Coordinates of C-alpha atoms (C1' of nucleotides) in Angstrom, one line a residue:
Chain A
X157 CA 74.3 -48.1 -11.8
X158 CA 75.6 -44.4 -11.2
X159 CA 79.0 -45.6 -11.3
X160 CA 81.3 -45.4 -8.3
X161 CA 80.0 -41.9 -5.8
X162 CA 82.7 -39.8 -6.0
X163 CA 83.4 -40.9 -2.5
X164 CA 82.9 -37.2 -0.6
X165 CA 85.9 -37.7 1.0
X166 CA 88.8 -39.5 3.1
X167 CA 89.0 -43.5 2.5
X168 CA 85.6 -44.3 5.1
X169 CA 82.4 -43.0 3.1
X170 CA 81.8 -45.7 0.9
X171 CA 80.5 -47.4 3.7
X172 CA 76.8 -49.1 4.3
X173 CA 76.4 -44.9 3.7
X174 CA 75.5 -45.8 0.4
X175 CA 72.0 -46.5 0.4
X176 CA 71.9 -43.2 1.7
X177 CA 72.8 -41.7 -1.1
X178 CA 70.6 -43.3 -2.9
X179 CA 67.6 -42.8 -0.9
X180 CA 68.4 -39.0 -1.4
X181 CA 68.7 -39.2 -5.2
X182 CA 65.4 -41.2 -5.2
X183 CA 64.0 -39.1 -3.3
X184 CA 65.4 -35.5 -5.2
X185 CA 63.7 -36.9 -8.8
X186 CA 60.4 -37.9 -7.0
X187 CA 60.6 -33.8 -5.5
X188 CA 62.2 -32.2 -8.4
X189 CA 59.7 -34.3 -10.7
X190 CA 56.7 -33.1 -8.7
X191 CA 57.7 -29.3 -8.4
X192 CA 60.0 -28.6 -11.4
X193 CA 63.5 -27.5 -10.6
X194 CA 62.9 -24.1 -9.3
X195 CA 59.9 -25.2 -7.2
X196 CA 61.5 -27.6 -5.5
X197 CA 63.2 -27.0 -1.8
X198 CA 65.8 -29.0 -0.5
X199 CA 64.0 -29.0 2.9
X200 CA 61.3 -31.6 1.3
X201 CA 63.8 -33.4 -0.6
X202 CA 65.4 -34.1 2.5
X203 CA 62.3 -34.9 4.4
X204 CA 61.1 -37.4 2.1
X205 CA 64.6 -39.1 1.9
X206 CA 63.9 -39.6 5.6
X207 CA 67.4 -37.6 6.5
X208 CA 68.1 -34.3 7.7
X209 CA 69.0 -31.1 5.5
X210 CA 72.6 -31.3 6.1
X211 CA 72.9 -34.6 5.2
X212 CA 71.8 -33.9 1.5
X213 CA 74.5 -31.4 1.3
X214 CA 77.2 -33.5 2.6
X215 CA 76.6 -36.1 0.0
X216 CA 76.0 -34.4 -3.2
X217 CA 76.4 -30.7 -3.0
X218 CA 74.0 -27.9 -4.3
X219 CA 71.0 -27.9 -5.4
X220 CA 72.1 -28.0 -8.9
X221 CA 74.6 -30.5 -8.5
X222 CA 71.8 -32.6 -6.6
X223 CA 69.6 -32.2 -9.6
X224 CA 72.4 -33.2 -12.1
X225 CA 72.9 -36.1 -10.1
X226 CA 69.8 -37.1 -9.6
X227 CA 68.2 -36.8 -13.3
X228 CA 71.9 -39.1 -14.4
X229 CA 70.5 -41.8 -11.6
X230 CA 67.1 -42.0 -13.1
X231 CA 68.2 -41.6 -16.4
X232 CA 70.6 -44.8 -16.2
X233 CA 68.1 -46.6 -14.7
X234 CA 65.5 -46.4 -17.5
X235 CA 68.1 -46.8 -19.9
X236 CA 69.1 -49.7 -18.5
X237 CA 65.6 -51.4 -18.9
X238 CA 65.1 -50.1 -22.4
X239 CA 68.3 -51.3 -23.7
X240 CA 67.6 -54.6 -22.5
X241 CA 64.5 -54.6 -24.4
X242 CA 65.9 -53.6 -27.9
X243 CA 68.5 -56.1 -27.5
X244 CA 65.9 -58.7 -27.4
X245 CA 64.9 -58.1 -31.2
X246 CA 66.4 -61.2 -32.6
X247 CA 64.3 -63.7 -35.1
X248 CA 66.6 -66.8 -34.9
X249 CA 66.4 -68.8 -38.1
X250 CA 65.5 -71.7 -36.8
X251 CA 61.9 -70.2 -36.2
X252 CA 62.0 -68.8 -39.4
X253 CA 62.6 -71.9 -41.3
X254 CA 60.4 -74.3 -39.1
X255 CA 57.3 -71.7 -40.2
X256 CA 58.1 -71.1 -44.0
X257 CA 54.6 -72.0 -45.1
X258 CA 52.5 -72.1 -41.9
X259 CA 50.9 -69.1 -40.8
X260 CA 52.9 -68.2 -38.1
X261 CA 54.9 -64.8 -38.7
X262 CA 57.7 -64.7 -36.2
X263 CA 59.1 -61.1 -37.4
X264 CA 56.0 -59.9 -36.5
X265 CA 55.5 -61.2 -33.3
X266 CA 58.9 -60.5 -32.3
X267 CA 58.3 -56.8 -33.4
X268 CA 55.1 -56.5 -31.3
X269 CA 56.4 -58.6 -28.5
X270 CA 59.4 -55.8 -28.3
X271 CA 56.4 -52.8 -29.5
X272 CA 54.7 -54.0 -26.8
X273 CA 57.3 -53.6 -23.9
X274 CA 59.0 -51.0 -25.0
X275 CA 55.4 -48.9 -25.1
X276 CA 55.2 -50.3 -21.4
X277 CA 58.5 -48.7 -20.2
X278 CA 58.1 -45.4 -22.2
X279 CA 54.6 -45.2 -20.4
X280 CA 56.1 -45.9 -16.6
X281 CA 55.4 -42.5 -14.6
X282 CA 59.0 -42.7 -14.0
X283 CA 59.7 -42.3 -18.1
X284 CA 57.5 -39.5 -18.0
X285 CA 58.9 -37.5 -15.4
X286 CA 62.0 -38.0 -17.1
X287 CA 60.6 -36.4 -20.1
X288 CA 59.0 -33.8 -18.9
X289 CA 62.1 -32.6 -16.2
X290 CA 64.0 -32.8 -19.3
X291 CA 61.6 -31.0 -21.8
X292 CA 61.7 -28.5 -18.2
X293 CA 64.8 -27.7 -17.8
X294 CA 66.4 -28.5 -21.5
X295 CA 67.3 -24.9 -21.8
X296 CA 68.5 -23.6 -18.5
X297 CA 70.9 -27.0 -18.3
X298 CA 72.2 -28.5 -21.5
X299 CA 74.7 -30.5 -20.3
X300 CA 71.4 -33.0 -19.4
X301 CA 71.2 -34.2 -23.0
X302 CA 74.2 -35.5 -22.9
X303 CA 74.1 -37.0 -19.3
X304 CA 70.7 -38.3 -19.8
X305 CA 69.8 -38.8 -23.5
X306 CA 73.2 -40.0 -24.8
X307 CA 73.2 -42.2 -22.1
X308 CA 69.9 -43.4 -23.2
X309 CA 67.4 -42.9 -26.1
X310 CA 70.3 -42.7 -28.0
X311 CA 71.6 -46.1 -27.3
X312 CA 68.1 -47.5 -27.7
X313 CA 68.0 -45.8 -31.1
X314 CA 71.2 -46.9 -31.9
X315 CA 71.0 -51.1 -30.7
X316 CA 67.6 -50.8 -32.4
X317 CA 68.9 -50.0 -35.8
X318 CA 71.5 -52.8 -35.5
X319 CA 68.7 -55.3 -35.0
X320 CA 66.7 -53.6 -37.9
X321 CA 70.4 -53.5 -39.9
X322 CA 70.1 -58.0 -39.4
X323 CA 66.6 -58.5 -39.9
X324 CA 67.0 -56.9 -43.4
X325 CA 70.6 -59.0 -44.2
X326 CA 68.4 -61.8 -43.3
X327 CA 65.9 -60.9 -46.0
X328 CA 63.2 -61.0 -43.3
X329 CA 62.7 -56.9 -44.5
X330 CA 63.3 -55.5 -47.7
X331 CA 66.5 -54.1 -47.6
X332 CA 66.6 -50.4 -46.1
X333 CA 68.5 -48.0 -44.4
X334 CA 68.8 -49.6 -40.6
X335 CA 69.0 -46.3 -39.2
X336 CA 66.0 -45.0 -40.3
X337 CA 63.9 -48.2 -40.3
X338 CA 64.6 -47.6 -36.0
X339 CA 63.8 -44.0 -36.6
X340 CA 60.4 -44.5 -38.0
X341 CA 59.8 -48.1 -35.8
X342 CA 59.8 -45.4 -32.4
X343 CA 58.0 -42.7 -33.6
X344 CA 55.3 -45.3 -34.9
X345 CA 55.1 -46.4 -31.3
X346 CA 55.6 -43.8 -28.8
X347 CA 54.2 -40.8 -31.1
X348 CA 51.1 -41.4 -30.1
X349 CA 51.4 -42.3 -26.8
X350 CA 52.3 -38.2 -26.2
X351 CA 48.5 -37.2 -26.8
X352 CA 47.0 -40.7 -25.8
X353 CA 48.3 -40.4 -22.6
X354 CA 47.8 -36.8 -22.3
X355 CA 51.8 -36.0 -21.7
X356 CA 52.2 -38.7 -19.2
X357 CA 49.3 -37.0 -17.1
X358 CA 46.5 -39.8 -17.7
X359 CA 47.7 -43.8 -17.1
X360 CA 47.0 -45.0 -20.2
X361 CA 45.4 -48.9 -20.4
X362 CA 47.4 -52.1 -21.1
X363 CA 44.5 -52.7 -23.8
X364 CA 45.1 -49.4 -25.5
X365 CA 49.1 -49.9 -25.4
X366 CA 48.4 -53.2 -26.9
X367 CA 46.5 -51.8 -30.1
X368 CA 49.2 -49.1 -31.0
X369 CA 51.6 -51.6 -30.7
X370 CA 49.7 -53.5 -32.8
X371 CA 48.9 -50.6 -35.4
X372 CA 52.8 -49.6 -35.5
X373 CA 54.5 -53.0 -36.5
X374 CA 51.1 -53.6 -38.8
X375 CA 52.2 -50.5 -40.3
X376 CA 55.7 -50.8 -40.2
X377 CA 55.1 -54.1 -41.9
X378 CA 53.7 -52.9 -44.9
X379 CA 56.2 -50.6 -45.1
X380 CA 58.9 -52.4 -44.5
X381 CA 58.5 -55.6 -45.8
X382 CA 55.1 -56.1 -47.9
X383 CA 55.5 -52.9 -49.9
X384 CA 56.1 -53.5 -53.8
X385 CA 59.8 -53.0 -54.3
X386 CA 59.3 -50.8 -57.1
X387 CA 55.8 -49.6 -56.0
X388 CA 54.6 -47.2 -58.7
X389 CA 54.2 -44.1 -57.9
X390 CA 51.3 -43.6 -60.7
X391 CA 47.6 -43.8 -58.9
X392 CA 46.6 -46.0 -61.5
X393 CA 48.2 -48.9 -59.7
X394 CA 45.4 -48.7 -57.3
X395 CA 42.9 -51.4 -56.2
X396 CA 40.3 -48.8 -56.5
X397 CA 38.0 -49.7 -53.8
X398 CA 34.5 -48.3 -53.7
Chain B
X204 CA 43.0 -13.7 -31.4
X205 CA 42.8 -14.1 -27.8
X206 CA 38.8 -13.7 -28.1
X207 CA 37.8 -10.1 -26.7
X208 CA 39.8 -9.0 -23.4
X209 CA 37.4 -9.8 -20.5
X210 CA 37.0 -5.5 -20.3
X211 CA 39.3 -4.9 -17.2
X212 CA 36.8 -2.4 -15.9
X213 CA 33.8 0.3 -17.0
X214 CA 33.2 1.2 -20.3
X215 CA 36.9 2.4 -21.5
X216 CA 39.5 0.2 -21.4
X217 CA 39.4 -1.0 -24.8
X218 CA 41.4 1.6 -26.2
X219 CA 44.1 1.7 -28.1
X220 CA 45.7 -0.4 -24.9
X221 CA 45.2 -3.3 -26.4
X222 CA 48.5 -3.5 -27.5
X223 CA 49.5 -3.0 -24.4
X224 CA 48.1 -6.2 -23.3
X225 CA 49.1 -8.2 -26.5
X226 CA 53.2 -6.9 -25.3
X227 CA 52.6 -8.2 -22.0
X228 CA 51.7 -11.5 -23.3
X229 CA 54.0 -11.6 -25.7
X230 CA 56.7 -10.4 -22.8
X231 CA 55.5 -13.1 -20.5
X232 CA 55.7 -15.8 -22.7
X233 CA 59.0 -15.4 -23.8
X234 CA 60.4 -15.2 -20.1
X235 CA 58.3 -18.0 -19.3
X236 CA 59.7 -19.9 -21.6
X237 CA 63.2 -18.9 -20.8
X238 CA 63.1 -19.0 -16.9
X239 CA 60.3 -21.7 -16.2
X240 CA 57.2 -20.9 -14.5
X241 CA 58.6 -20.7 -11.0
X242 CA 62.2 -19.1 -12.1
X243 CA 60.6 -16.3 -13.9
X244 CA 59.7 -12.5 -11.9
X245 CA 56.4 -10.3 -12.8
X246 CA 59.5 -7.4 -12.6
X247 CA 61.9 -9.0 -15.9
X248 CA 58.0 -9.4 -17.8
X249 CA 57.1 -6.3 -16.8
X250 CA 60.4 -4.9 -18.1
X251 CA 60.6 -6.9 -21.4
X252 CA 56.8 -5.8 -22.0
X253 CA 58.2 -2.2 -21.7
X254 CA 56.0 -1.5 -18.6
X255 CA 55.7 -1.0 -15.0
X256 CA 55.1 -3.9 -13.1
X257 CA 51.8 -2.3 -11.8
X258 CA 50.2 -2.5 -15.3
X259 CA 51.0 -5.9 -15.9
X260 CA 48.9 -6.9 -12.4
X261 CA 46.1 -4.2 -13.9
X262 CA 45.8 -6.1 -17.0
X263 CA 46.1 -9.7 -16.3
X264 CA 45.8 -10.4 -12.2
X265 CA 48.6 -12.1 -10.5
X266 CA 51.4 -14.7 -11.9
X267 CA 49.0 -17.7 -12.2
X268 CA 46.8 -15.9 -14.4
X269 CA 49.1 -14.3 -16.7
X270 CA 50.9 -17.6 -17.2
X271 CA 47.7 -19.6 -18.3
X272 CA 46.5 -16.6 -20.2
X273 CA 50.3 -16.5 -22.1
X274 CA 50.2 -20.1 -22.7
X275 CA 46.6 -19.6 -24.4
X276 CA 47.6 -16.7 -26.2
X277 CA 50.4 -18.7 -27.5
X278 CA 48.5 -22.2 -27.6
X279 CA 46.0 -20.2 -30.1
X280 CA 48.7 -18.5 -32.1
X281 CA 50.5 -21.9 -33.2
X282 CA 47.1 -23.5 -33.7
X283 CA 45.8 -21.2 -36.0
X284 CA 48.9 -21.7 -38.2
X285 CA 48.8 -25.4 -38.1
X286 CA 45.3 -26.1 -38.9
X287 CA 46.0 -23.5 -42.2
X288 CA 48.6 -26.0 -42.9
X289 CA 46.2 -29.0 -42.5
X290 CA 43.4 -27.8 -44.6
X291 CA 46.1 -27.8 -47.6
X292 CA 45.9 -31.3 -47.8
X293 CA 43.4 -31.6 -51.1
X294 CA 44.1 -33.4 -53.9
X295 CA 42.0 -32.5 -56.3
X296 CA 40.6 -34.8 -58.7
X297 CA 41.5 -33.1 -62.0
X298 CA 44.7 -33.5 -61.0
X299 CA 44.7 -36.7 -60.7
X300 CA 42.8 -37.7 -63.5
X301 CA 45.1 -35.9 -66.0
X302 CA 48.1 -37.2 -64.6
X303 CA 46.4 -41.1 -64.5
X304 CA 49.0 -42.7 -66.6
X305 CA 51.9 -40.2 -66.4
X306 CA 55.1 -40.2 -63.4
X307 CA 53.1 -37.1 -61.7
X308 CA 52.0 -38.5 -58.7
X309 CA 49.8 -35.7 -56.8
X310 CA 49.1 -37.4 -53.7
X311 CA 52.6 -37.9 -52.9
X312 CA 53.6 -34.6 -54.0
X313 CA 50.8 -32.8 -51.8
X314 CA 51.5 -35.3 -48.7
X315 CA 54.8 -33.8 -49.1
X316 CA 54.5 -30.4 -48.9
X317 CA 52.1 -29.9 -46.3
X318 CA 54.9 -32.0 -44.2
X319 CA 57.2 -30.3 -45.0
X320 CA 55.1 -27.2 -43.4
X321 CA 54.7 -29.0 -40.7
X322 CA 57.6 -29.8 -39.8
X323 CA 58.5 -26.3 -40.7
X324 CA 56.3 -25.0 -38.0
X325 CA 56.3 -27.4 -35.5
X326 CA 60.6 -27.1 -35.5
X327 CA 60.0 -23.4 -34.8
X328 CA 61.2 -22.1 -31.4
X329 CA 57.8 -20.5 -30.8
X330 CA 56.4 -23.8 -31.2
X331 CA 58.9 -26.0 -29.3
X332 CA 59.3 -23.4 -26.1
X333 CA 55.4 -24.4 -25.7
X334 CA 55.8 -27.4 -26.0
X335 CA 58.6 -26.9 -23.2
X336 CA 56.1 -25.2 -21.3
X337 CA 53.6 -27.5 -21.5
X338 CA 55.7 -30.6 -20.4
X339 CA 57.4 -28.9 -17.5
X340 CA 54.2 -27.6 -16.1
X341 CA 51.4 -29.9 -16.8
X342 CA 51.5 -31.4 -13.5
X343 CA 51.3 -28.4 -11.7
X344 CA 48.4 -26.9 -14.0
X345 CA 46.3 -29.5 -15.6
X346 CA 43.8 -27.2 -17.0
X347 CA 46.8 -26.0 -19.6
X348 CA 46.0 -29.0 -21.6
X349 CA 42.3 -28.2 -22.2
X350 CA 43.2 -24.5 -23.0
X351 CA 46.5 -25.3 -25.2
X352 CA 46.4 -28.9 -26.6
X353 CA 42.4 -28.6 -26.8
X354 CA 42.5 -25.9 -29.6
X355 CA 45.8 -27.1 -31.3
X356 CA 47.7 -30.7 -31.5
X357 CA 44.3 -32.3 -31.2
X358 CA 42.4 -30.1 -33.6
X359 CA 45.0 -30.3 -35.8
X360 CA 44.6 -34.5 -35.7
X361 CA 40.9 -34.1 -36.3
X362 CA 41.4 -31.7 -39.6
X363 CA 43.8 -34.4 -40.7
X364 CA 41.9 -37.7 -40.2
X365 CA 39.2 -35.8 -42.5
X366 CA 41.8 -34.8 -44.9
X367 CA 42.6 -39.2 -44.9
X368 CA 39.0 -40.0 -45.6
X369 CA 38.3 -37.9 -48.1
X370 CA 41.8 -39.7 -49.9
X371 CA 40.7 -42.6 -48.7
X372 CA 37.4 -42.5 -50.3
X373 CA 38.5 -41.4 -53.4
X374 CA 40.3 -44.2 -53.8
X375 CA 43.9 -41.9 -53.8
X376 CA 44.2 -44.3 -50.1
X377 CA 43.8 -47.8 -49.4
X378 CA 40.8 -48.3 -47.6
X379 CA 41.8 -47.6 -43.6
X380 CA 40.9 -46.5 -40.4
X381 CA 41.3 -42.2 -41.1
X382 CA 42.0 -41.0 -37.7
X383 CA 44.7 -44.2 -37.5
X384 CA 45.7 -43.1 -40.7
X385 CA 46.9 -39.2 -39.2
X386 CA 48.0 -40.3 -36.0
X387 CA 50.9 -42.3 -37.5
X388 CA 51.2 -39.9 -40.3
X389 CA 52.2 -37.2 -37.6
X390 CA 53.7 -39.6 -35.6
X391 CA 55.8 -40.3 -38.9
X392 CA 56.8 -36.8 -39.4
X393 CA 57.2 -35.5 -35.9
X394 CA 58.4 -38.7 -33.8
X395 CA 61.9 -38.3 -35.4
X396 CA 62.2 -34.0 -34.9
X397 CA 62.7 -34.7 -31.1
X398 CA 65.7 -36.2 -31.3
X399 CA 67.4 -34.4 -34.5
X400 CA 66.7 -31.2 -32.6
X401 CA 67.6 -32.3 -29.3
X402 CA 64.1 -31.0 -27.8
X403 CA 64.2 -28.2 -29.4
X404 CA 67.8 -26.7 -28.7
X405 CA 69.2 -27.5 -32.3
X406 CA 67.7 -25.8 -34.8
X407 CA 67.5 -28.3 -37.6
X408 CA 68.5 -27.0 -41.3
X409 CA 65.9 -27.3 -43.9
X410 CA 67.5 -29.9 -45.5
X411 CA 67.3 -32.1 -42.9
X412 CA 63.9 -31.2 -42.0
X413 CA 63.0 -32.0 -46.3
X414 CA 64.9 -35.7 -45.4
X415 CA 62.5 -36.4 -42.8
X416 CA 59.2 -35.1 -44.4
X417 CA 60.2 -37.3 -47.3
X418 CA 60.5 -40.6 -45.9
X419 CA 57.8 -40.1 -43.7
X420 CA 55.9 -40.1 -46.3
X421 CA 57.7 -42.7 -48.5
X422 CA 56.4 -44.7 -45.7
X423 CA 53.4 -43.7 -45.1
X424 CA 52.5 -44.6 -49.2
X425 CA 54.1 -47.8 -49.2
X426 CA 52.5 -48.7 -46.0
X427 CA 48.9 -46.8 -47.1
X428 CA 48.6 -47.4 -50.7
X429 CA 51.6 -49.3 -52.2
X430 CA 51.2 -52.3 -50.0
X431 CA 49.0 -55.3 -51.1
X432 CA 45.6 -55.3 -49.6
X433 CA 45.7 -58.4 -48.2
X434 CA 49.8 -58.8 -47.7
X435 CA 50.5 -62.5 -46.4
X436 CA 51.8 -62.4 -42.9
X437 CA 53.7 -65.4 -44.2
X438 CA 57.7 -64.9 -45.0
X439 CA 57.6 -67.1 -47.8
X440 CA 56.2 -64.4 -49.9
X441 CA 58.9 -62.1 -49.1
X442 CA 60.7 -60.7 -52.4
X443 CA 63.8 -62.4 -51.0
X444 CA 66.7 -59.7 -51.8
X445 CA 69.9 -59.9 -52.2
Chain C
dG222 C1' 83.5 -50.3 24.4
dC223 C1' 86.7 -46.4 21.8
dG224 C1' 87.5 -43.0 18.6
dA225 C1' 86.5 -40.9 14.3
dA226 C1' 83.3 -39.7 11.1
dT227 C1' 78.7 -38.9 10.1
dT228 C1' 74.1 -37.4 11.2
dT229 C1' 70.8 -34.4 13.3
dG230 C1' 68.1 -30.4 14.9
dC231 C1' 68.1 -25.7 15.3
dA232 C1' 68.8 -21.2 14.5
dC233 C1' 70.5 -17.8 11.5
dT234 C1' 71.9 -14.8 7.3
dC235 C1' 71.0 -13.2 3.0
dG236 C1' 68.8 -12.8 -1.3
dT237 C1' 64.7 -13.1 -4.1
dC238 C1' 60.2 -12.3 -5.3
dA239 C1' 54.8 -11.8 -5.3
dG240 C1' 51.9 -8.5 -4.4
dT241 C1' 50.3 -3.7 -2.6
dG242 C1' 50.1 1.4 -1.7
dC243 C1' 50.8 5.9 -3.0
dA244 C1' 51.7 10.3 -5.4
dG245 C1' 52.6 12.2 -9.6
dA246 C1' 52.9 12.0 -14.8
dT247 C1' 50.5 10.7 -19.0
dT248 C1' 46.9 10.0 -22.1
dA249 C1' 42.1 9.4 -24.2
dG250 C1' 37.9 11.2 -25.0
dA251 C1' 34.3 15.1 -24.7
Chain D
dT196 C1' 40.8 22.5 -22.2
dC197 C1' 39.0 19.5 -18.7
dT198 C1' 38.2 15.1 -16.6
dA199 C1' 38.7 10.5 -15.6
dA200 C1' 41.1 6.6 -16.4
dT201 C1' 45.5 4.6 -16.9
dC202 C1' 50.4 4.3 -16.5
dT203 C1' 54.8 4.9 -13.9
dG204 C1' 58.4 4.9 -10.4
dC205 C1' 59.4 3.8 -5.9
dA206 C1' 59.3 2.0 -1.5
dC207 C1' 57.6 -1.6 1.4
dT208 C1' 55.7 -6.0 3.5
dG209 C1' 55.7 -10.8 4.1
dA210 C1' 56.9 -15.2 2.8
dC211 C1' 60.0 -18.5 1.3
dG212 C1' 64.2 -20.9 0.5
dA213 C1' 69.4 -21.8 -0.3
dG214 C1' 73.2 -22.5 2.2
dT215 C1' 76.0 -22.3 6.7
dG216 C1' 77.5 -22.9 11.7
dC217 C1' 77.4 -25.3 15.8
dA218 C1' 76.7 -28.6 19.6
dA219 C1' 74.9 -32.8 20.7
dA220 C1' 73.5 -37.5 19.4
dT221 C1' 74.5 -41.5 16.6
dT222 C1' 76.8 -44.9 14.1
dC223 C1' 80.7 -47.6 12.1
dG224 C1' 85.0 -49.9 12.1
dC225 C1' 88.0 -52.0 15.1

DNA sequence: GCGAATTTGCACTCGTCAGTGCAGATTAGA
DNA sequence: TCTAATCTGCACTGACGAGTGCAAATTCGC
């Protein structure tokens, strides 16, 4: 995952060390997510790593190089997972074809089935922590964006609109700009999960993930597929309920 | 604003100082946001404020106090703005009725604008620095969501599921669930900002900001009035493009 | 087991910062 | 003008934490 350590220094190093390091950099995002950058000591970070102060140094540095590494490892990690997810978005044909008149709606439950774990990872405590070191400490390190984002929501966002870019060629949405048919599928699903879930502070239920899942793709649906081409934009086209 | 100062002592007090307090709030705020809550000193507040550092503990006690009494301040400031914002949304029905046949379409037109205030607003750096705030120290003081979120995001969600009844009702909205309805309409509008602005540390042109508001809302029509009622979950009644 | 690198515990320096105390300047109100 | 409150500048304490140095213990590769 974090590519190669920089191996600290002559040729031994990379030795069974490794979970070592790892162990710190766990342990430096579980302490850095609890107590923000500043509030964090390297004392505890060590402590919790189960290794002595000195130890931490050796391997990775300062503080600020620690916290660099450590938000890159955890950032990696939950790209890693996420990106697997978007890839998933496929409809093959076959299912397509074999349901033409049924009732089955495989674009759909593709959609929610991907809704649904995607909402699952972006709700992980780990996710959140993520967030909110980065939201944290945005300003006073930039360089995180790159190391972190562009390594991840921006992939996602990116994979995502490729699927969306297929699904329309198929004809299985009405034809759309990819990019922001991706755009609008995430903020359907994770927008509300930032006051649902209270900023990441209250665990929100499976049941609940499950019914904005469900409300995003219904609405992405009608938007994206159902919707009258041409839909007039004169209210007198309305079914005038009530 | 921040409801009557709690009177620091005897009768004076609330003199023309009140300023005085307003600056410190002001002054703390902004460091907060720049520093973090643990990175930032009573002395650099104190000094942006334009005051000793002995009148800033006269006012408003020790750091813990002055930072949930600056995220308050702050919290009620943006609030005030956005629920202005949300009221706007009002079509009335003159409007609508004269334009019944025409291209005018009012509901659109007004869904529009008050996104684009919002968006306006909520891509402010006031706006995003609490938001910063807020992630980076929620853990550490829970209570901030009560005193910031309670009188602004979630008040502002409230004012705006009415605001989707009312359409709703009057026929101007498919019949839906209101408070759904506003969630995804925000989620619509705001969902995409985090990303464009990079959490806040691009300022995004107006133009852009007018791209998003716009097919936010292109969406949310075609998915909350343009799409038919009772739209098949079945592909075979796709339009089948291209 | 041997030697080299690593790890550990401890003590130490240095800087920062919250919060307080005090004496003198300033200001508001009568 | 007088009085009482407030504001200011400054010095100070006490705590905390980053980072370093060193000698002894441990571990790995061979």
């Amino acid at each position: 995952m974090t590519a190669a350590a920089p191996a600290p220094r002559g040729r031994a190093a990379s030795r069974g060390r490794i979970d070592k390091r790892q162990a710190i950099l766990d342990a430096a995002f579980t302490v850095f997510a609890n107590r923000g950058y500043a509030g964090a000591c390297m004392e505890e970070i060590a402590e919790v790593a189960g290794v002595a102060k000195h130890t931490v140094y050796n391997h990775l540095g300062d503080k600020e190089s620690l916290f660099h590494a450590a938000m890159e490892a955890a950032g990696s990690a939950v790209m890693a997972e996420n990106l697997a997810l978007a890839e998933q978005l496929t409809v093959d044909q076959s299912a397509v074809a074999s349901t033409a008149g049924g009732q089955a709606d495989p674009v759909r439950t593709r959609l929610e089935d991907v809704g649904r774990l995607l909402l699952h990872q972006c709700c992980d405590p780990r996710s959140w922590a993520l967030r909110r070191l980065l939201h944290a400490e945005i300003t006073r390190f930039p360089d995180l964006l790159e190391a972190v984002w562009g390594r991840g929501a921006d992939r996602l966002r990116q994979t995502l609109a490729d699927r969306m870019a297929r699904l329309s060629l198929a004809g299985l949405l009405r034809p759309c700009d990819p990019v922001e048919a991706a755009e609008q599928f995430l903020a359907l699903l994770t927008g509300p999960m930032e006051a649902r879930s209270q900023l990441g502070t209250r665990p929100v239920p499976d049941a609940e993930r499950e019914l904005v899942a469900h409300a995003a793709v219904s609405t992405f649906l009608r938007a994206y597929r159902d919707a009258a081409p041409g839909a007039s934009p004169s209210p007198s086209s309305l079914p005038a309920t009530a």
